Short mmCIF file of C-alpha atoms in Angstrom, two decimals:
data_model
loop_
_atom_site.label_atom_id
_atom_site.label_comp_id
_atom_site.label_asym_id
_atom_site.label_seq_id
_atom_site.Cartn_x
_atom_site.Cartn_y
_atom_site.Cartn_z
CA MET A 1 240.97 -38.67 194.71
CA ALA A 2 237.53 -39.68 193.46
CA SER A 3 234.72 -40.14 195.95
CA LEU A 4 233.95 -43.78 196.75
CA ASN A 5 230.45 -45.18 196.87
CA VAL A 6 230.05 -45.47 200.65
CA GLY A 7 226.51 -44.14 200.75
CA ASN A 8 226.13 -41.16 202.98
CA LEU A 9 228.48 -42.53 205.63
CA GLY A 10 230.78 -39.50 205.64
CA GLU A 11 227.94 -37.01 205.94
CA TYR A 12 226.34 -39.09 208.68
CA LEU A 13 229.62 -39.32 210.61
CA ARG A 14 230.15 -35.57 210.35
CA GLU A 15 226.62 -34.94 211.61
CA GLN A 16 227.07 -37.35 214.53
CA ARG A 17 230.45 -35.82 215.39
CA ARG A 18 228.97 -32.32 215.42
CA ASN A 19 226.00 -33.48 217.51
CA ALA A 20 228.48 -34.90 220.01
CA GLN A 21 230.25 -31.51 219.93
CA LEU A 22 233.57 -33.09 219.01
CA SER A 23 236.20 -31.69 216.68
CA LEU A 24 237.61 -33.91 213.98
CA ARG A 25 240.83 -34.17 215.98
CA GLN A 26 238.99 -35.10 219.20
CA LEU A 27 237.03 -37.86 217.48
CA ALA A 28 240.13 -39.17 215.74
CA ASP A 29 241.96 -39.35 219.09
CA ALA A 30 239.00 -41.03 220.84
CA ALA A 31 238.62 -43.58 218.01
CA GLY A 32 242.33 -44.25 217.68
CA VAL A 33 242.58 -43.25 214.02
CA SER A 34 244.53 -40.46 212.37
CA ASN A 35 242.98 -37.07 211.86
CA PRO A 36 243.63 -37.05 208.05
CA TYR A 37 242.16 -40.56 207.70
CA LEU A 38 238.97 -39.59 209.55
CA SER A 39 238.72 -36.45 207.43
CA GLN A 40 238.97 -38.56 204.27
CA ILE A 41 236.22 -40.87 205.56
CA GLU A 42 233.95 -37.89 206.24
CA ARG A 43 234.59 -36.54 202.73
CA GLY A 44 233.85 -39.94 201.15
CA LEU A 45 237.40 -40.48 199.95
CA ARG A 46 238.12 -43.57 202.04
CA LYS A 47 236.07 -46.63 202.86
CA PRO A 48 236.85 -47.65 206.45
CA SER A 49 237.02 -51.21 207.68
CA ALA A 50 234.44 -52.65 210.05
CA ASP A 51 237.01 -52.37 212.86
CA VAL A 52 237.54 -48.65 212.25
CA LEU A 53 233.78 -48.11 212.09
CA GLN A 54 233.39 -49.93 215.39
CA GLN A 55 236.03 -47.71 217.01
CA VAL A 56 234.38 -44.56 215.66
CA ALA A 57 230.93 -45.76 216.77
CA LYS A 58 232.25 -46.44 220.26
CA ALA A 59 233.83 -42.99 220.44
CA LEU A 60 230.56 -41.39 219.28
CA ARG A 61 228.48 -43.70 221.50
CA ILE A 62 226.30 -44.81 218.61
CA SER A 63 225.43 -48.18 217.11
CA ALA A 64 228.22 -49.76 215.06
CA GLU A 65 225.55 -51.61 213.07
CA THR A 66 224.14 -48.28 211.88
CA LEU A 67 227.56 -47.35 210.52
CA TYR A 68 227.94 -50.79 208.92
CA VAL A 69 224.65 -50.28 207.06
CA ARG A 70 225.68 -46.79 205.92
CA ALA A 71 229.02 -48.16 204.69
CA GLY A 72 227.34 -51.04 202.83
CA ILE A 73 228.91 -53.70 205.05
CA LEU A 74 225.63 -54.85 206.59
CA ASP A 75 222.16 -55.10 205.08
CA GLU A 76 219.43 -53.00 206.76
CA LYS A 77 217.30 -56.09 207.52
CA GLU A 78 220.27 -57.87 209.11
CA ARG A 79 220.90 -54.82 211.29
CA ASP A 80 217.30 -54.75 212.51
CA GLU A 81 217.46 -58.45 213.36
CA LEU A 82 220.77 -58.04 215.20
CA GLU A 83 219.53 -55.02 217.13
CA THR A 84 216.36 -56.86 218.18
CA ARG A 85 218.46 -59.71 219.53
CA ALA A 86 220.86 -57.32 221.26
CA VAL A 87 218.02 -55.54 223.04
CA ILE A 88 216.57 -58.84 224.25
CA LEU A 89 219.95 -60.11 225.43
CA ALA A 90 220.78 -56.85 227.21
CA ASP A 91 217.51 -56.64 229.15
CA PRO A 92 218.40 -57.02 232.84
CA SER A 93 214.76 -57.54 233.86
CA ILE A 94 214.52 -61.04 232.39
CA ASN A 95 216.64 -64.09 233.12
CA GLU A 96 218.70 -66.11 230.65
CA ARG A 97 216.02 -68.79 230.20
CA GLN A 98 213.41 -66.13 229.45
CA LYS A 99 215.77 -64.49 226.94
CA GLN A 100 216.26 -67.81 225.17
CA VAL A 101 212.52 -68.47 225.05
CA LEU A 102 211.83 -64.97 223.74
CA LEU A 103 214.45 -65.38 221.01
CA GLN A 104 212.95 -68.75 220.04
CA ILE A 105 209.50 -67.17 219.77
CA TYR A 106 210.97 -64.31 217.71
CA GLU A 107 212.62 -66.83 215.35
CA SER A 108 209.38 -68.81 214.99
CA PHE A 109 207.45 -65.66 214.04
CA ARG A 110 210.13 -64.71 211.49
CA LYS A 111 209.98 -68.22 210.02
CA GLU A 112 206.17 -68.12 209.92
CA ASN A 113 206.34 -64.80 208.05
CA GLY A 114 208.74 -66.18 205.45
CA PHE A 115 212.02 -64.77 206.73
CA GLU A 116 215.15 -66.85 206.94
CA VAL A 117 215.82 -68.15 210.43
CA SER A 118 219.37 -67.29 211.47
CA GLY A 119 219.83 -69.78 214.28
CA TYR A 120 221.07 -67.14 216.74
CA ALA A 121 218.53 -68.32 219.30
CA ASP A 122 220.26 -71.69 219.47
CA GLU A 123 223.78 -70.40 220.13
CA ALA A 124 225.36 -71.56 223.36
CA SER A 125 226.31 -68.02 224.35
CA TYR A 126 222.86 -67.49 225.74
CA ALA A 127 221.42 -70.97 225.78
CA ASP A 128 220.07 -72.23 229.05
CA THR A 129 219.76 -75.83 230.12
CA GLU A 130 216.07 -75.48 230.94
CA ASN A 131 213.55 -76.39 228.28
CA ALA A 132 210.96 -73.85 227.12
CA ASP A 133 208.40 -76.66 226.80
CA ASP A 134 208.26 -76.94 230.60
CA VAL A 135 205.94 -73.91 230.85
CA ASP A 136 202.33 -74.75 231.80
CA ASP A 137 199.15 -72.90 232.76
CA THR A 138 200.10 -72.42 236.40
CA ASP A 139 202.89 -70.43 237.94
CA ALA A 140 204.31 -72.03 241.06
CA THR A 141 205.52 -69.35 243.44
CA ALA A 142 206.90 -69.39 246.94
CA ASP A 143 203.31 -68.84 248.15
CA GLY A 144 202.00 -71.86 246.26
CA PRO A 145 200.56 -72.53 242.82
CA ARG A 146 198.63 -69.88 240.93
CA THR A 147 196.21 -70.17 238.04
CA ALA A 148 196.83 -68.62 234.63
CA ASP A 149 194.93 -65.47 235.67
CA GLY A 150 197.27 -65.01 238.65
CA SER A 151 194.83 -65.97 241.40
CA ASP A 152 195.74 -68.52 244.07
CA ALA A 153 194.98 -72.10 243.11
CA ASP A 154 192.98 -74.10 245.60
CA PRO A 155 195.43 -76.50 247.32
CA LYS A 156 192.87 -79.35 247.34
CA ASP A 157 192.61 -79.05 243.54
CA HIS A 158 196.38 -79.47 243.25
CA PRO A 159 197.55 -82.12 245.72
CA SER A 160 201.27 -82.09 246.34
CA SER A 161 203.25 -84.94 244.88
#
């Protein structure tokens, strides 16, 4: 069989497998693929599907997007954009509204810099009903309003409604 043009996917997979201290058989079992098939992928004789790459990535505990790029399924720039979004969405320290606002800001910067806006920030999967335009210079807390620099606002300057 002639070697297919799958970049350096096979070499990369072999390196990742060895770093994980897994035999070819162990990785094949963990990924749910046959040992000969995985061997052919590592030698550049087979081009795996995105599903197989995802299974292998999960078994190796690495990014599936990285494997997609190496296999020529995904463009490097698309991967970077997807990974940026994934990191924002996975951050447990910010709430869903904050994630949506951050993604909208990210999209606006990309658009300003001449990159195509993907529209991921508008998807309902992480859209929140609150509007990002509601943010103002003060931060109302349980202790009362604060100014933009974080100091307490004088209550007489901000009468309650």
